[in-house]
mmCIF file of C-alpha atoms in Angstrom:
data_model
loop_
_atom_site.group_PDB
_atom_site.id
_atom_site.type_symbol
_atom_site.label_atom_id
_atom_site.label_comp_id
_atom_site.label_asym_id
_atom_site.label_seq_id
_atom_site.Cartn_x
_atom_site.Cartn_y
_atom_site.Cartn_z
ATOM 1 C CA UNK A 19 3.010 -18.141 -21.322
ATOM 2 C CA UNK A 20 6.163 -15.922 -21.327
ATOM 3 C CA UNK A 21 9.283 -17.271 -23.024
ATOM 4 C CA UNK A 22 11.386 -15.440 -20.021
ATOM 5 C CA UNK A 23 10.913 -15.102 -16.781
ATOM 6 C CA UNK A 24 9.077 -11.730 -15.916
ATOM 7 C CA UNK A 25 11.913 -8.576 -14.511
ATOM 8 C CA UNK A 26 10.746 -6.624 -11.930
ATOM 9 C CA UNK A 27 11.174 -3.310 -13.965
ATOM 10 C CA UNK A 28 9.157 -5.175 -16.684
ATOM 11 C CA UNK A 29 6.803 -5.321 -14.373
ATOM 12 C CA UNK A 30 6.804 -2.381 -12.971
ATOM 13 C CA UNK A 31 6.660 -0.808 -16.479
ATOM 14 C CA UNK A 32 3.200 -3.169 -17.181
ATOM 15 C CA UNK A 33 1.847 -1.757 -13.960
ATOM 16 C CA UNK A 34 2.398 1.810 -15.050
ATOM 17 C CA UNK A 35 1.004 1.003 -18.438
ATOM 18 C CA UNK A 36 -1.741 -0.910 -17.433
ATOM 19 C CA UNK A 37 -3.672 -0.004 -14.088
ATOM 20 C CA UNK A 38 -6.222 2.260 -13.989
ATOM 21 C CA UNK A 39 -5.670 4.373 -10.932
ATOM 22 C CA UNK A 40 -2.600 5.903 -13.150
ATOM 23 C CA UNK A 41 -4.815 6.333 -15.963
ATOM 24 C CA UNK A 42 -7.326 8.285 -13.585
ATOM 25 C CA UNK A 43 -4.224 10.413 -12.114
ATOM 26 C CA UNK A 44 -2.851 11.463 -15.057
ATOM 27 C CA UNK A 45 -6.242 12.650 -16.324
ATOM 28 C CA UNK A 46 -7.150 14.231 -13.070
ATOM 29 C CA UNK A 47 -3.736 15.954 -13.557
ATOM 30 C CA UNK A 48 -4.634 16.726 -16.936
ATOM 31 C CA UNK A 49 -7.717 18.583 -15.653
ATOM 32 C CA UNK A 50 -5.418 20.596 -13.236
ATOM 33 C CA UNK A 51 -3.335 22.130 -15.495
ATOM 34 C CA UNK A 52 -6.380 22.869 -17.774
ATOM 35 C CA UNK A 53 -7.777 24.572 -14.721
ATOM 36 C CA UNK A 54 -4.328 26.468 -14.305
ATOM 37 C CA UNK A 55 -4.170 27.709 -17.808
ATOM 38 C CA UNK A 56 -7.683 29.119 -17.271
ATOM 39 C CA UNK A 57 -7.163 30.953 -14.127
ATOM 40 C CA UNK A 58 -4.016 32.449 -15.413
ATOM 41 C CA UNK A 59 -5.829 33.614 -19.138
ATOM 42 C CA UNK A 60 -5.856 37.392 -19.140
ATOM 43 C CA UNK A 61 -9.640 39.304 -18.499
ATOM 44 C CA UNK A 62 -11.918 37.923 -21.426
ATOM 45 C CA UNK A 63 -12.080 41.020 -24.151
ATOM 46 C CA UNK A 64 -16.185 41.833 -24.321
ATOM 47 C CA UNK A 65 -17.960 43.168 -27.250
ATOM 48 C CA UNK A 66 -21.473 44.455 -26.525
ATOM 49 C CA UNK A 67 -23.915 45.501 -29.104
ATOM 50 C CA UNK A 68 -27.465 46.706 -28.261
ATOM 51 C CA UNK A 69 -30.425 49.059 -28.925
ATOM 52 C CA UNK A 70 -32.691 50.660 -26.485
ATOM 53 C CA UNK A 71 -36.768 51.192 -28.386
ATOM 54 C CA UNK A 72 -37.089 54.779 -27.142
ATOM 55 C CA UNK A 73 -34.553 57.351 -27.322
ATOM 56 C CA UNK A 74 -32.878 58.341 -23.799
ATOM 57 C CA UNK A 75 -33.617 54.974 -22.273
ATOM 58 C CA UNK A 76 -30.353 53.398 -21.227
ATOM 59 C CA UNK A 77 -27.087 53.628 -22.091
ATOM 60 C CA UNK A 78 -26.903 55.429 -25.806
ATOM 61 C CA UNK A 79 -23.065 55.788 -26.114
ATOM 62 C CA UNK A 80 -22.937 51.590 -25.431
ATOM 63 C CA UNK A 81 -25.235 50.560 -28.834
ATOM 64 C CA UNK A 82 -21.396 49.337 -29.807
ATOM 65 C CA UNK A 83 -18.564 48.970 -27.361
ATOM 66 C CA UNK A 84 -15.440 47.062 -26.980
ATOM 67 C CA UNK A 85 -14.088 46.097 -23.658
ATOM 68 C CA UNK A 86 -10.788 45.220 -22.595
ATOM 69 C CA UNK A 87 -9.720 44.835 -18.780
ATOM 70 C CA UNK A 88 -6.397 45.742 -18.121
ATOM 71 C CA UNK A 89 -5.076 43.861 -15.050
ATOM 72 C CA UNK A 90 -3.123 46.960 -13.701
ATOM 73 C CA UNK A 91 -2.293 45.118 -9.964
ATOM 74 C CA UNK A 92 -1.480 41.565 -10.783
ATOM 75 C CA UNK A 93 -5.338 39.786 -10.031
ATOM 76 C CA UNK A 94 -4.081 37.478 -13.260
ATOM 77 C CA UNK A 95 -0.613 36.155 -11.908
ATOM 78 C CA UNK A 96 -2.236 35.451 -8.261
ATOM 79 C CA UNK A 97 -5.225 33.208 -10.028
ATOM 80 C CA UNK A 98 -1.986 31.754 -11.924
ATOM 81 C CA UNK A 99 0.000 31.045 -8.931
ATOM 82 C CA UNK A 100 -3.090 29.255 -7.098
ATOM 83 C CA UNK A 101 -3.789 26.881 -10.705
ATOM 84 C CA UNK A 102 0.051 26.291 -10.356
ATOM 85 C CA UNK A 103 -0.616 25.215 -6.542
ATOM 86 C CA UNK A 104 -3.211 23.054 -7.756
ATOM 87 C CA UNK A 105 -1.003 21.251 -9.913
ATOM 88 C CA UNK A 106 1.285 20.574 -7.563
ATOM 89 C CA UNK A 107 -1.286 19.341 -5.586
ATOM 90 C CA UNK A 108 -2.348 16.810 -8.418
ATOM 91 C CA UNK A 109 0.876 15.769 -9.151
ATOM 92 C CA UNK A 110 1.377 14.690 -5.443
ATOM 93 C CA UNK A 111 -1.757 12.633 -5.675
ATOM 94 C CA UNK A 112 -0.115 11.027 -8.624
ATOM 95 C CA UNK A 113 2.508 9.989 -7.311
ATOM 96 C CA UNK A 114 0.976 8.663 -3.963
ATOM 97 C CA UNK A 115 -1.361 6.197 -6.412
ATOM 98 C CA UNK A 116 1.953 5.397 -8.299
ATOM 99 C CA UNK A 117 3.842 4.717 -5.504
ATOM 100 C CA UNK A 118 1.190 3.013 -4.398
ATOM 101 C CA UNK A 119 0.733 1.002 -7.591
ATOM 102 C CA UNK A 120 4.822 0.459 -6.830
ATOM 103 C CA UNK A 121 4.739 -1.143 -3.511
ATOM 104 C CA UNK A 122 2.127 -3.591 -4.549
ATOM 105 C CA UNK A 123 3.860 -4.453 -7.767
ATOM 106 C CA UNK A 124 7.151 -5.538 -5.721
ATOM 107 C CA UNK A 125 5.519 -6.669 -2.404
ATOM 108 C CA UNK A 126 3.311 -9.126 -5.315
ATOM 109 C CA UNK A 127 6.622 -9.389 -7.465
ATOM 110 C CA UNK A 128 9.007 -10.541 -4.107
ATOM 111 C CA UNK A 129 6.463 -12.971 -2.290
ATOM 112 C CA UNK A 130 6.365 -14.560 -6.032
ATOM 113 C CA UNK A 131 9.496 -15.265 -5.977
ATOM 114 C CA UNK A 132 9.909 -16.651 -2.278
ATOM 115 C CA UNK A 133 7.265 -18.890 -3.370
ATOM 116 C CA UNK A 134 9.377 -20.238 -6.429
ATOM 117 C CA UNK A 135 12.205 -20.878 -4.343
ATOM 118 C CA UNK A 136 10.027 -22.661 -1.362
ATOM 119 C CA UNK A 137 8.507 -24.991 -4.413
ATOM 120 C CA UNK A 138 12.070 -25.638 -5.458
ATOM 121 C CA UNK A 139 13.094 -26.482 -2.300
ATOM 122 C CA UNK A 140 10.492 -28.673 -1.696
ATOM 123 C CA UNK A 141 10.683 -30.346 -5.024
ATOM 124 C CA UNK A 142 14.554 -30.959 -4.341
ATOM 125 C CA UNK A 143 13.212 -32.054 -0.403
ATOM 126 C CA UNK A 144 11.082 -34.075 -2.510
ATOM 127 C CA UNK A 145 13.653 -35.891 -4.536
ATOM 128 C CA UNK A 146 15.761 -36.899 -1.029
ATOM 129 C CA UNK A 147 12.745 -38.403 0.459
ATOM 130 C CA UNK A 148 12.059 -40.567 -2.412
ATOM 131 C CA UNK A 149 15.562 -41.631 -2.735
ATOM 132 C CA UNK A 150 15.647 -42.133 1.234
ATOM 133 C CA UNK A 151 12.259 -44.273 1.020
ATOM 134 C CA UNK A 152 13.883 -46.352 -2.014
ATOM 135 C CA UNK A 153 16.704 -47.095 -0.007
ATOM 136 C CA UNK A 154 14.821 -48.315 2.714
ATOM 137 C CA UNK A 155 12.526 -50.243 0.966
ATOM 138 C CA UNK A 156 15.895 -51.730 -0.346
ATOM 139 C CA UNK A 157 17.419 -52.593 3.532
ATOM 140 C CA UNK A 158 14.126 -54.011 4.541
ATOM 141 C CA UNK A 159 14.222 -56.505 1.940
ATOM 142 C CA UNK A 160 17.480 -57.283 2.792
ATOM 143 C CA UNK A 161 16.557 -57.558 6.062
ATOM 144 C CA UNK A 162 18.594 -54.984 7.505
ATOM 145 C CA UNK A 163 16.503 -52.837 9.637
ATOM 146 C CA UNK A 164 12.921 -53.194 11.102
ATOM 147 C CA UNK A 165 9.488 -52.311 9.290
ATOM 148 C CA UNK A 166 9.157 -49.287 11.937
ATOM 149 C CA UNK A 167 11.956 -47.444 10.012
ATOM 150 C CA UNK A 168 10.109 -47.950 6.377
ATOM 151 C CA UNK A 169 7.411 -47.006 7.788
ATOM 152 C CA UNK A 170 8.885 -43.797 9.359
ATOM 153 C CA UNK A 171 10.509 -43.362 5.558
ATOM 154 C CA UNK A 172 6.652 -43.908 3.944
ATOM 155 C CA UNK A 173 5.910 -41.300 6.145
ATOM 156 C CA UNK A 174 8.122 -38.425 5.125
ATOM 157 C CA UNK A 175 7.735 -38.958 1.825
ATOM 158 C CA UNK A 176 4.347 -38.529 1.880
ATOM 159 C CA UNK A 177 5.217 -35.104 4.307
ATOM 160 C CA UNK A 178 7.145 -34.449 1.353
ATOM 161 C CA UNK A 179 4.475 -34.646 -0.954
ATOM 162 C CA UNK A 180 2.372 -32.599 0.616
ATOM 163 C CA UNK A 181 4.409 -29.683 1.453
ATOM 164 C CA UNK A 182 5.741 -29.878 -2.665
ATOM 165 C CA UNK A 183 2.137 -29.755 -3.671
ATOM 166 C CA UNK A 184 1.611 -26.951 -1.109
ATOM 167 C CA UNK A 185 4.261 -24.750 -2.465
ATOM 168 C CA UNK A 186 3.069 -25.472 -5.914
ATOM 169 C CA UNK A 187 -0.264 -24.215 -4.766
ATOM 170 C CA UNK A 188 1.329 -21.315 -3.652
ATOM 171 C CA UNK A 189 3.407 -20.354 -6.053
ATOM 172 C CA UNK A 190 0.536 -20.283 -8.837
ATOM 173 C CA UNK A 191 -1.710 -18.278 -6.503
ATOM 174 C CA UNK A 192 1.387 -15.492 -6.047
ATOM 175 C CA UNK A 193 1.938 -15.329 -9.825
ATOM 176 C CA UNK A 194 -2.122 -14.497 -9.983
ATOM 177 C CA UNK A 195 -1.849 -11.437 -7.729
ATOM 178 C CA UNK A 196 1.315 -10.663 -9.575
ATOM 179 C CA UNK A 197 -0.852 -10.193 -12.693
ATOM 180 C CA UNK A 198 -3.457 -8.285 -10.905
ATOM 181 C CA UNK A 199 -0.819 -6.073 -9.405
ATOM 182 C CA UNK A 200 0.502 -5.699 -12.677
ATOM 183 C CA UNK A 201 -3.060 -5.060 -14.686
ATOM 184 C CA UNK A 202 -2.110 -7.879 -16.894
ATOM 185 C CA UNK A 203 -4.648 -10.402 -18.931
ATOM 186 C CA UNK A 204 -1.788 -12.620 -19.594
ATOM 187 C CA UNK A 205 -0.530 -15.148 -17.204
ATOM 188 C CA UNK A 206 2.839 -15.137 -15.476
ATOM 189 C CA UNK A 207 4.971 -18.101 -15.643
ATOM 190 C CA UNK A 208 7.674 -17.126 -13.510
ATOM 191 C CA UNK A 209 9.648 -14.271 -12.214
ATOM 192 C CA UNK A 210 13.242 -13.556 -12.476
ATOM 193 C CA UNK A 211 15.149 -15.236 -9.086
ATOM 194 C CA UNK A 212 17.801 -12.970 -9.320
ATOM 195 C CA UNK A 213 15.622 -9.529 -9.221
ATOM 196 C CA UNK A 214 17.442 -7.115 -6.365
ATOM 197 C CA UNK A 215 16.575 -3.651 -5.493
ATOM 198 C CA UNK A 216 18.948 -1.019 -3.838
ATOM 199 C CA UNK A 217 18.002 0.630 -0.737
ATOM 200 C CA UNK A 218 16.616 3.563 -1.520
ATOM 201 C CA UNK A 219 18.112 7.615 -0.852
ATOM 202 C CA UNK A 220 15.420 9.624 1.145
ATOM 203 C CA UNK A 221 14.531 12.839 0.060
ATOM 204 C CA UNK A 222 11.067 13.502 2.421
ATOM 205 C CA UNK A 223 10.373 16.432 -0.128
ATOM 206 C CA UNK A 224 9.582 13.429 -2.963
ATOM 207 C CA UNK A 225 6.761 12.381 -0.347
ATOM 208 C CA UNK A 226 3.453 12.867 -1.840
ATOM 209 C CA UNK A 227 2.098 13.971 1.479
ATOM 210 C CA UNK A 228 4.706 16.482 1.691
ATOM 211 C CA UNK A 229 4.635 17.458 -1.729
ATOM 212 C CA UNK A 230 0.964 17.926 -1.486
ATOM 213 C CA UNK A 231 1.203 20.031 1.827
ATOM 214 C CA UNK A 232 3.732 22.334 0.425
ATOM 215 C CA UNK A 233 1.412 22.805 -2.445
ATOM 216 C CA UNK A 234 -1.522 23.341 -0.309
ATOM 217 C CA UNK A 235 0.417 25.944 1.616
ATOM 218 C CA UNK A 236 1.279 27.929 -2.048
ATOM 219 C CA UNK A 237 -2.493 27.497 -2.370
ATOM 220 C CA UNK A 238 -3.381 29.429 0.400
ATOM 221 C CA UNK A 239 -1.005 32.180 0.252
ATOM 222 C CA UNK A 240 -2.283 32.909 -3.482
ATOM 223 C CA UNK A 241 -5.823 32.897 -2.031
ATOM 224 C CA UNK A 242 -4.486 35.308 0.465
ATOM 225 C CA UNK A 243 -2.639 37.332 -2.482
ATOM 226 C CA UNK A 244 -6.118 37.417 -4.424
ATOM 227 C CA UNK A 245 -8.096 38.630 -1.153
ATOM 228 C CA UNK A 246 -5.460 40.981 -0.387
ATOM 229 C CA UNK A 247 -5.904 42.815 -4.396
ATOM 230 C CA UNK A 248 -10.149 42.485 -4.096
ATOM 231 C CA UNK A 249 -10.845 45.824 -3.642
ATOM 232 C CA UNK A 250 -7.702 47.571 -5.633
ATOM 233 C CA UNK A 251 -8.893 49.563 -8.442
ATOM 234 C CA UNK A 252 -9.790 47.583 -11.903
ATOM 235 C CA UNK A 253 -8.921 49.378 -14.692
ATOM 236 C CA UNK A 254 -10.994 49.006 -18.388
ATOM 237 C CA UNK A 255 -10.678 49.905 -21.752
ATOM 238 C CA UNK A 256 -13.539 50.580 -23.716
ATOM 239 C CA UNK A 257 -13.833 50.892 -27.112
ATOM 240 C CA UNK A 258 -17.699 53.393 -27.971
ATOM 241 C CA UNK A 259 -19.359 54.293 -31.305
ATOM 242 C CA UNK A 260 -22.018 56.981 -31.478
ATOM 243 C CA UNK A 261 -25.323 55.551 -30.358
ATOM 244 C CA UNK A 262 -27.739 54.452 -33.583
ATOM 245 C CA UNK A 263 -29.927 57.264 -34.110
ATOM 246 C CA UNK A 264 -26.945 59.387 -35.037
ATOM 247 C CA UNK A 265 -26.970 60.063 -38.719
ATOM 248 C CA UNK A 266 -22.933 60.861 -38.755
ATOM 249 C CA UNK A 267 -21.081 57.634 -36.812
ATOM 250 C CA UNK A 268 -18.053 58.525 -34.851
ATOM 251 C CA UNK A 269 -15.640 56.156 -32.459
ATOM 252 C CA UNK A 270 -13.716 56.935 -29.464
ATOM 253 C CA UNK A 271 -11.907 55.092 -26.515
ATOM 254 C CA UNK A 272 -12.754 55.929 -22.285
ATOM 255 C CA UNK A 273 -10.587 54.710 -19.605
ATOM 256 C CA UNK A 274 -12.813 53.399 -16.687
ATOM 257 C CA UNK A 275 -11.249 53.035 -13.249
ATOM 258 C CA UNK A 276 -13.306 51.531 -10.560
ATOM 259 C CA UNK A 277 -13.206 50.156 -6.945
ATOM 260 C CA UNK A 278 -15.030 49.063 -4.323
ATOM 261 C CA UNK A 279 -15.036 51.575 -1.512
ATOM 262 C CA UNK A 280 -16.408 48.987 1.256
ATOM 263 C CA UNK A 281 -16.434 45.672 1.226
ATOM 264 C CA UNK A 282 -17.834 45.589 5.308
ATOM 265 C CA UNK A 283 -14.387 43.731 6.137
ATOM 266 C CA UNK A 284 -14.703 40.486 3.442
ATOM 267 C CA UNK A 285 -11.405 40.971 1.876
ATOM 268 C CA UNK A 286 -9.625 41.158 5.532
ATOM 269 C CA UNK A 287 -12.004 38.416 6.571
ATOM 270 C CA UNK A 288 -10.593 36.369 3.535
ATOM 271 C CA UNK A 289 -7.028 37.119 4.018
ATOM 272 C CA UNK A 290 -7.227 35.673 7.693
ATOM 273 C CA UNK A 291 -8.601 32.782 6.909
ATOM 274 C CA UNK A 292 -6.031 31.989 4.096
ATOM 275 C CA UNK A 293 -3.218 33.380 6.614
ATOM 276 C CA UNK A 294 -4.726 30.411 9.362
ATOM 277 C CA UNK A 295 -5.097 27.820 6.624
ATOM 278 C CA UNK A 296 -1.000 28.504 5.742
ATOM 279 C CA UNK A 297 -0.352 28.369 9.411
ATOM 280 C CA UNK A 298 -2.122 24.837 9.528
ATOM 281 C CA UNK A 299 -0.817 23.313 6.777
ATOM 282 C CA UNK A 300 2.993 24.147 7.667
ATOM 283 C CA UNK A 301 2.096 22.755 11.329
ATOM 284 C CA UNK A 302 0.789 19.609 9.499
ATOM 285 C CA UNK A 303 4.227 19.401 7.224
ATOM 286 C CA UNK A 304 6.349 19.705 10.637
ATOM 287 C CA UNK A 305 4.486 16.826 12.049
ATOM 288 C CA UNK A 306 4.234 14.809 8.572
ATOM 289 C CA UNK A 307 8.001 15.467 8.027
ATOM 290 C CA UNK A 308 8.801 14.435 11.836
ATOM 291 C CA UNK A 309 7.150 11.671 11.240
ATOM 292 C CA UNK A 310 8.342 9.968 7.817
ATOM 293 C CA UNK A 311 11.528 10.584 9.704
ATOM 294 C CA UNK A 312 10.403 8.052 12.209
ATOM 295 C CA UNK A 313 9.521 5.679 10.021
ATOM 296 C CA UNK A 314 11.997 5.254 7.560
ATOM 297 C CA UNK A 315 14.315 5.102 10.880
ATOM 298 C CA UNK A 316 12.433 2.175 12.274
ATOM 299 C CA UNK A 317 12.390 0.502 8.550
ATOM 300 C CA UNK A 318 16.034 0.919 8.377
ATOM 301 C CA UNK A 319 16.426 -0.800 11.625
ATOM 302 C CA UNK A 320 14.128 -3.656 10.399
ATOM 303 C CA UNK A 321 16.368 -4.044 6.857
ATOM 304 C CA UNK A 322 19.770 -4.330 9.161
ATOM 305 C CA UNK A 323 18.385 -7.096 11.245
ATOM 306 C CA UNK A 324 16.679 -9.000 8.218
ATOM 307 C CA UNK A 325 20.188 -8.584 5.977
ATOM 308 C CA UNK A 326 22.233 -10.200 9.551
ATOM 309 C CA UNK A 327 19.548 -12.960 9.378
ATOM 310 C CA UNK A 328 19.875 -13.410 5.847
ATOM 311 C CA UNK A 329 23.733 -13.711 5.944
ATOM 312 C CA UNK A 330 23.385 -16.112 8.874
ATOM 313 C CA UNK A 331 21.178 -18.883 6.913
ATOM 314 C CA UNK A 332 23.425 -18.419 3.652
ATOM 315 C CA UNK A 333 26.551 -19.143 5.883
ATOM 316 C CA UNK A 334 24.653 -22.732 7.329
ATOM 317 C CA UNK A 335 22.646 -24.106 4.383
ATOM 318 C CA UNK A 336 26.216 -25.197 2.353
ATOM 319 C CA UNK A 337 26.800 -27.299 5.335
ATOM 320 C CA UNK A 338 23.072 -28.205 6.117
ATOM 321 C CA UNK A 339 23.514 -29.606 2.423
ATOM 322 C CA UNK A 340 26.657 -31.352 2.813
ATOM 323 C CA UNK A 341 25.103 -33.053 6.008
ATOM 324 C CA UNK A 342 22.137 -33.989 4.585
ATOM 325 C CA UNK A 343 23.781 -36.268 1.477
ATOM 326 C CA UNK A 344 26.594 -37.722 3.627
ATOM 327 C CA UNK A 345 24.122 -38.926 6.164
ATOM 328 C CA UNK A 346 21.940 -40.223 2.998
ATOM 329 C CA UNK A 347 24.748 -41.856 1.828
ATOM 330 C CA UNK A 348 25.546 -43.557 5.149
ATOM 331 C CA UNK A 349 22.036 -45.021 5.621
ATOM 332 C CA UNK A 350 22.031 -46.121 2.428
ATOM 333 C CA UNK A 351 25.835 -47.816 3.335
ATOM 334 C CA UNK A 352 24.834 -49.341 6.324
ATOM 335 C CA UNK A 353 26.893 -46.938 8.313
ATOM 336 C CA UNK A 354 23.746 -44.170 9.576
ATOM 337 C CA UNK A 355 20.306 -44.873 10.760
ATOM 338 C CA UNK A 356 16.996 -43.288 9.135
ATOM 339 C CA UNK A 357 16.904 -41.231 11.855
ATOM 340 C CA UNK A 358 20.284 -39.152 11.021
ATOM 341 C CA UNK A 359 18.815 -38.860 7.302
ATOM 342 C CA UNK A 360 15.415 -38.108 8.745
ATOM 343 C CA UNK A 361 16.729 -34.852 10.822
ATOM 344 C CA UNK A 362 19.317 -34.028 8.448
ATOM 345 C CA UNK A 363 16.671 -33.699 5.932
ATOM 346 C CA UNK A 364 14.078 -31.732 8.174
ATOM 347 C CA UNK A 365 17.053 -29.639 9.697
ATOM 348 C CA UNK A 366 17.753 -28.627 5.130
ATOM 349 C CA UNK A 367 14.487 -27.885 4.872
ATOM 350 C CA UNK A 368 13.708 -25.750 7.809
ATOM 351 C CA UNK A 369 16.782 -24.088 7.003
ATOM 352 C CA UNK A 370 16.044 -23.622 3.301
ATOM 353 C CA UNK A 371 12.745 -22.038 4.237
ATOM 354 C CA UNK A 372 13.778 -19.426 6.630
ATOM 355 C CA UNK A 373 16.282 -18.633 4.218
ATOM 356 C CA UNK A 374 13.883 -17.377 1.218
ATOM 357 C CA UNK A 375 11.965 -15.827 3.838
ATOM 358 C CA UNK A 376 14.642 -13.802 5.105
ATOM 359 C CA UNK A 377 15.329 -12.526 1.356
ATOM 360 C CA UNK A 378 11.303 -12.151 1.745
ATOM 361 C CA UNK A 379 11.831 -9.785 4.659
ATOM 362 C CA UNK A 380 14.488 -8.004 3.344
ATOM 363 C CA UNK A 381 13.280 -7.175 -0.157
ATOM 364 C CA UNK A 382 9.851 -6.367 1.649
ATOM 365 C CA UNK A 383 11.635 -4.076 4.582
ATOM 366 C CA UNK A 384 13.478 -2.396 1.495
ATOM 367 C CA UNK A 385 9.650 -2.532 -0.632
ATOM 368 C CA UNK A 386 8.573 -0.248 2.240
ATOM 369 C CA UNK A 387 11.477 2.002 2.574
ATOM 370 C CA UNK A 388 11.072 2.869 -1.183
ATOM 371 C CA UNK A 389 7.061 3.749 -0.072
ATOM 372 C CA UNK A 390 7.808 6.140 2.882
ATOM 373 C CA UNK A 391 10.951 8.025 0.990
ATOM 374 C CA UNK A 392 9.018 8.691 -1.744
ATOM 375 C CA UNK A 393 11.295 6.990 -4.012
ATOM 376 C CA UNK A 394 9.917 5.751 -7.733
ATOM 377 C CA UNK A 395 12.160 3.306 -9.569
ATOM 378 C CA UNK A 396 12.765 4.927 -13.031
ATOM 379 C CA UNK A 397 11.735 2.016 -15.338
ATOM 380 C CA UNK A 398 11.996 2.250 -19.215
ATOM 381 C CA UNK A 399 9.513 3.602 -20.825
#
């Protein structure tokens, strides 16, 4: 068991560490720019040795050459700018899993600690009802007040009871999924009560869907780039010896220029397609962009109303307290009836309740605004 309660960046920093969905993006980004290095590596230099077993039967002059392409147009630095696409492309998909890996770290990390304030308020709810039921017991010996009330007194405590061993219930079962959210072995005893997060800034180019998009669309315009330089000359160097036979060796170098006259219309071919793939994908990043818009609007909305609800309970449960002991206190004086304790207690606890679920709805409302900005808390590493 921990010592300390767990922080939410702690945790967030376990989840980063631990779960394998990053461990599988950062190797598939790995792979990526492995793949962009080897798209962008200059033309392979060729050495070719060989011997033909009659004389004048293929190419003499090539028993030893060297070959060297010389990438005279650029075909190199489009294959680079496509691998550097596809980077971009992974590193968008790695941050979708760790945002991902984000929201259910803190949506696990906030209901955990709702659920640790619910058990403490029904422990403390607890407490009242056994002190109320003591009392009781007490004036019905005395003589006091009629069996109907103890009874009604036996009766919420045992309510009480059952809704403490409830929220105990609860609260173990939320610090489980807080270790699988996590990727932790270890248990979690509890999580830090005091654990806020700020409401995010929005930057819709963080968004792995738009990040991804925009690197689609520098995917396909280097395709198009690469089509486009097909059939543009290629240029070699070529290193020759004297074929074999010859007594007297002697070396030389040939510039070789070639191109393809006619392709029948597969480089244009390929250059419209990449042109209507571009064309597509910035349609899809209007819409996508239009539409993140949307959403963090509408979660904005939700995280105003939750924070007026919030402030609302906060400003009632000091006096829902207050009401609750002084009408204990009367009972137990002779001055109250059970039934002012008995709705002073129910009106605490209903109160309590919607209280940590408002700081539920918030820190959840705020839990999604972080997803659909695109936002990753920076942890410690």
């Amino acid at each position: 068991m921990q010592a300390q309660p767990l922080s939410l960046h702690q945790a967030l920093s376990d989840a980063r560490a631990s779960r394998q969905a990053v461990l599988a993006t950062q190797l598939n980004l790995d792979r990526a720019k492995l793949s962009a290095r080897a798209l962008g590596a200059y033309p392979a230099l060729t050495v070719g040795v060989g011997q033909s077993s009659r004389e004048g039967l293929g190419a003499t002059d090539q028993d030893l050459f060297v070959s060297q392409p010389i990438d005279l147009f650029g075909r190199t630095s489009a294959s680079a700018n496509f691998g550097r696409a596809q980077v971009r492309i992974a590193e968008a998909e790695r941050r979708q899993t760790l945002l991902a890996v984000q929201s259910d770290v803190m949506v696990a990390y906030f209901e955990a600690s709702a659920a640790t304030r619910l058990s403490m308020v029904a422990g403390d709810l607890l407490q009242v009802a056994e002190a109320l039921q003591k009392a009781t017991v007490r004036r019905f010996e005395e003589g006091k007040i009629p069996e109907v009330q103890l009874t009604r007194a036996t009766i919420e405590l045992d309510r009480a009871k059952q809704t403490s061993a409830l929220r105990v219930a609860q609260l173990r079962a939320s610090l489980k999924k807080l270790a699988a959210a996590t990727g932790s072995n270890e248990p979690i005893a509890s999580v830090d009560l005091s654990a806020t997060i700020a409401n995010p800034n929005v930057d819709l180019s963080q968004r792995p869907d738009i990040m991804a998009l925009s690197a689609q669309a520098s995917a396909a315009h280097a395709e198009k780039v690469v089509a486009s330089r097909a059939n543009l000359p290629e240029l070699e160097l070529l290193g020759l010896r004297t074929p074999w036979r010859e007594s007297s060796s002697s070396y030389g170098l040939r510039l070789q220029l070639t191109w393809r006259v006619f392709d029948f219309g597969r480089s244009r071919y390929e250059q419209g397609a990449a042109t209507k793939q571009t064309e597509s994908i910035q349609a899809l990043l209007l819409d996508s962009t239009k539409r993140a818009e949307a959403v963090i609007a509408s979660i904005e909305i939700e995280i105003e109303a939750s924070r007026r609800r919030l402030a609302s309970y906060e400003a009632i449960r000091e006096s829902a307290k207050d009401l609750v002991a002084k009408s204990q206190r009367g009972f137990a004086e002779g001055i109250g009836t059970l039934l002012d304790v008995l709705e002073a207690t129910r009106s605490l606890r209903e109160i309590e309740q919607e209280l940590a679920e408002s700081q539920l709805a918030v820190n959840l409302a705020l839990a999604s605004k972080y997803e659909a900005a695109g936002n990753l808390i920076g942890v410690q590493k």
